[in-house]
Short mmCIF file of C-alpha atoms and ligand atoms in Angstrom, two decimals:
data_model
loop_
_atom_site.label_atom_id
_atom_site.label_comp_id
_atom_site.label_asym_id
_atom_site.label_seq_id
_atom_site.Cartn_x
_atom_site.Cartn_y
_atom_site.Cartn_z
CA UNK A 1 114.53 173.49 172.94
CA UNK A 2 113.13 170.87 175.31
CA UNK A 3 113.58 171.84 178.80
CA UNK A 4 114.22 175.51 178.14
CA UNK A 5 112.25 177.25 180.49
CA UNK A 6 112.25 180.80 177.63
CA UNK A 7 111.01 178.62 174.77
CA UNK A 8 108.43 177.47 176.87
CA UNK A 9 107.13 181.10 177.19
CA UNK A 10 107.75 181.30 173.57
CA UNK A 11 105.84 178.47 172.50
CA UNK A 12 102.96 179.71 175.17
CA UNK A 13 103.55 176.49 176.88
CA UNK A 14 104.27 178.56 179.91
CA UNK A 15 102.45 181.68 180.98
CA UNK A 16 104.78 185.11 181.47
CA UNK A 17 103.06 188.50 181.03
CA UNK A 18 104.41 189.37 177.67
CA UNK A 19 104.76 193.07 176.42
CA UNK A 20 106.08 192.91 173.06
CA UNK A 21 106.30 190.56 170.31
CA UNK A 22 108.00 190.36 166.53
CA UNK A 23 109.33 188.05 164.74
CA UNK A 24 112.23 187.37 165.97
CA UNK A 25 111.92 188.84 169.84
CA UNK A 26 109.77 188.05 172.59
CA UNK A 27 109.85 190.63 175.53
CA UNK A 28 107.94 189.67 178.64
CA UNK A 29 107.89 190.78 182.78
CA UNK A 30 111.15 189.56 184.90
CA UNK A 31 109.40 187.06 187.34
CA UNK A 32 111.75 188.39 190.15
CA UNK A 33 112.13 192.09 189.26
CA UNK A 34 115.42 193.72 191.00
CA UNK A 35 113.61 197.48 189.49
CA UNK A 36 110.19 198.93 189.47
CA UNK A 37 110.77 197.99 185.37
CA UNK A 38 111.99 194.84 184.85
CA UNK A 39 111.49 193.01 181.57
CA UNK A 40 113.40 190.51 179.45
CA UNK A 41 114.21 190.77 175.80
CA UNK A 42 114.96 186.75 174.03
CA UNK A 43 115.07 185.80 170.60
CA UNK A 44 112.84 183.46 169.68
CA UNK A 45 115.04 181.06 168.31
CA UNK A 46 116.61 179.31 171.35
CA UNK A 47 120.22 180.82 171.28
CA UNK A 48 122.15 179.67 174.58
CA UNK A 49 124.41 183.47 175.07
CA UNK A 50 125.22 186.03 173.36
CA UNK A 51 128.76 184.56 171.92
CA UNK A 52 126.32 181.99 170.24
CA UNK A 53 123.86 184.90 168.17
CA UNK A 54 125.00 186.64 165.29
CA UNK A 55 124.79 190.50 164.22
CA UNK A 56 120.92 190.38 163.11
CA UNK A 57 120.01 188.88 165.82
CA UNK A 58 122.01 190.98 168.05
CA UNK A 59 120.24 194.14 166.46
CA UNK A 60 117.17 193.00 166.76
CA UNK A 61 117.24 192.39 170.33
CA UNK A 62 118.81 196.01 171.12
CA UNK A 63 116.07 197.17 168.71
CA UNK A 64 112.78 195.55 170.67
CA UNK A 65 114.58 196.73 173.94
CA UNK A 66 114.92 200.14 173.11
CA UNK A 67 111.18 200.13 171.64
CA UNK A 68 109.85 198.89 174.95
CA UNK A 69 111.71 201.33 177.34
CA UNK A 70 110.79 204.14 175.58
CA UNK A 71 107.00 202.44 176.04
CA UNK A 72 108.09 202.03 179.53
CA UNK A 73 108.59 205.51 179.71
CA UNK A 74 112.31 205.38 180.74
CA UNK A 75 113.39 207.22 177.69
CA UNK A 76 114.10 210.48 180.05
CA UNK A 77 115.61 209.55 183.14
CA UNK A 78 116.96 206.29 181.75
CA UNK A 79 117.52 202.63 182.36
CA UNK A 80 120.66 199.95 182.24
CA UNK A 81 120.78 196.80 180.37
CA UNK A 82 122.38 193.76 181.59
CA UNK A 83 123.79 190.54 179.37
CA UNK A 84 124.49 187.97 181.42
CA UNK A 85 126.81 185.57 180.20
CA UNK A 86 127.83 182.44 181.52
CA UNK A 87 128.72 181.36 185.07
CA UNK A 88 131.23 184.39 185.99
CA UNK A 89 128.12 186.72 185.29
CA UNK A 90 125.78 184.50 186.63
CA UNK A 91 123.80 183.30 184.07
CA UNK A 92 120.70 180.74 184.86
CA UNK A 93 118.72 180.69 182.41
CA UNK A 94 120.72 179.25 178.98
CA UNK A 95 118.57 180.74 176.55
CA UNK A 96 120.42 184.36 175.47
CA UNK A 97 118.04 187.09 177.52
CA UNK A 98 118.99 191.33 177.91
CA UNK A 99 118.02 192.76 181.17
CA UNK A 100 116.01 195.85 180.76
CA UNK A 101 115.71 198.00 184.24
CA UNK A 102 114.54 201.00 185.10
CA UNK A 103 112.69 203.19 187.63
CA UNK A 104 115.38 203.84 189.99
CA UNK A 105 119.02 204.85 190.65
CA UNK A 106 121.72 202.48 189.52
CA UNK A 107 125.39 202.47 191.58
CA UNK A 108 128.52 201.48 189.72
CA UNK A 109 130.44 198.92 189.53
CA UNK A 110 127.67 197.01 189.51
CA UNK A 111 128.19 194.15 192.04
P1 DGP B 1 120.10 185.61 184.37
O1 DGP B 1 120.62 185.53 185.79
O2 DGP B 1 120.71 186.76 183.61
O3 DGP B 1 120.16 184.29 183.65
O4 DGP B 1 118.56 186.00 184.56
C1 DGP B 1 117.49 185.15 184.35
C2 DGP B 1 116.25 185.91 184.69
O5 DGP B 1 115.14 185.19 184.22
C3 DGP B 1 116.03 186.15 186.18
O6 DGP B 1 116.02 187.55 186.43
C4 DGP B 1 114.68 185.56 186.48
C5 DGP B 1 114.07 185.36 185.11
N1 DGP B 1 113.26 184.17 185.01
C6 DGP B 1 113.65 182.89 185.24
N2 DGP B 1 112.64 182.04 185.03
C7 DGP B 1 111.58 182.80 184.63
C8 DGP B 1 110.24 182.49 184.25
O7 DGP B 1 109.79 181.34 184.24
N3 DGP B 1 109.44 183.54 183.92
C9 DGP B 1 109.90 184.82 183.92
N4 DGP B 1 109.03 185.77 183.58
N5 DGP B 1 111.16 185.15 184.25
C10 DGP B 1 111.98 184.15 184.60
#
């Protein structure tokens, strides 16, 4: 989608260190990491949120993120994964993206 600052790094318009690729998911380094491990997991396909994407693609995504943890090595102590979805959650980027962190303690609630 024109504009879209994800299908940019999808289309390798725009550089992001990417760590994982399929068909349908692109996972790639959080430019402003809030965890030692911060990556992104999209779907290729520009989907705005999560309400938008349907079960496949909903898999998929879980699917890529759970492959690239466990690469991550944050299969034993863990890791959280964050949706953000719309303006209450503060969502900034409109192009549907899970939150992958790890590499430290996380408190809850989150904030
Ligand atoms: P959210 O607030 O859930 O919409 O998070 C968007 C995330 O996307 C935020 O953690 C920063 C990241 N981000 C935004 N622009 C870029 C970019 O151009 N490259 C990379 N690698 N990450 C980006």
């Amino acid at each position: 989608m024109t504009g879209c600052v994800f299908c940019g790094i999808v289309d390798k318009r725009l550089k992001a260190s990417i760590i994982y690729e399929d068909d349908f998911c692109l996972a790639f380094e959080d430019i402003n990491p809030q965890a030692p491990v911060h990556f992104l997991v999209i779907p290729k396909r520009h989907i705005a949120d999560v309400l938008e994407a349907d079960k496949e693609i909903k898999g998929r995504l879980l699917e890529a993120a759970t492959i690239v943890a466990r690469e991550k090595g944050l299969a034993d102590d863990g890791f959280r994964t964050v949706i953000n979805c719309k303006r209450h959650a503060g969502q900034s980027v409109d192009h549907l993206h899970i939150h992958i962190l790890g590499g430290r303690w996380f408190t809850w609630p989150p904030g």
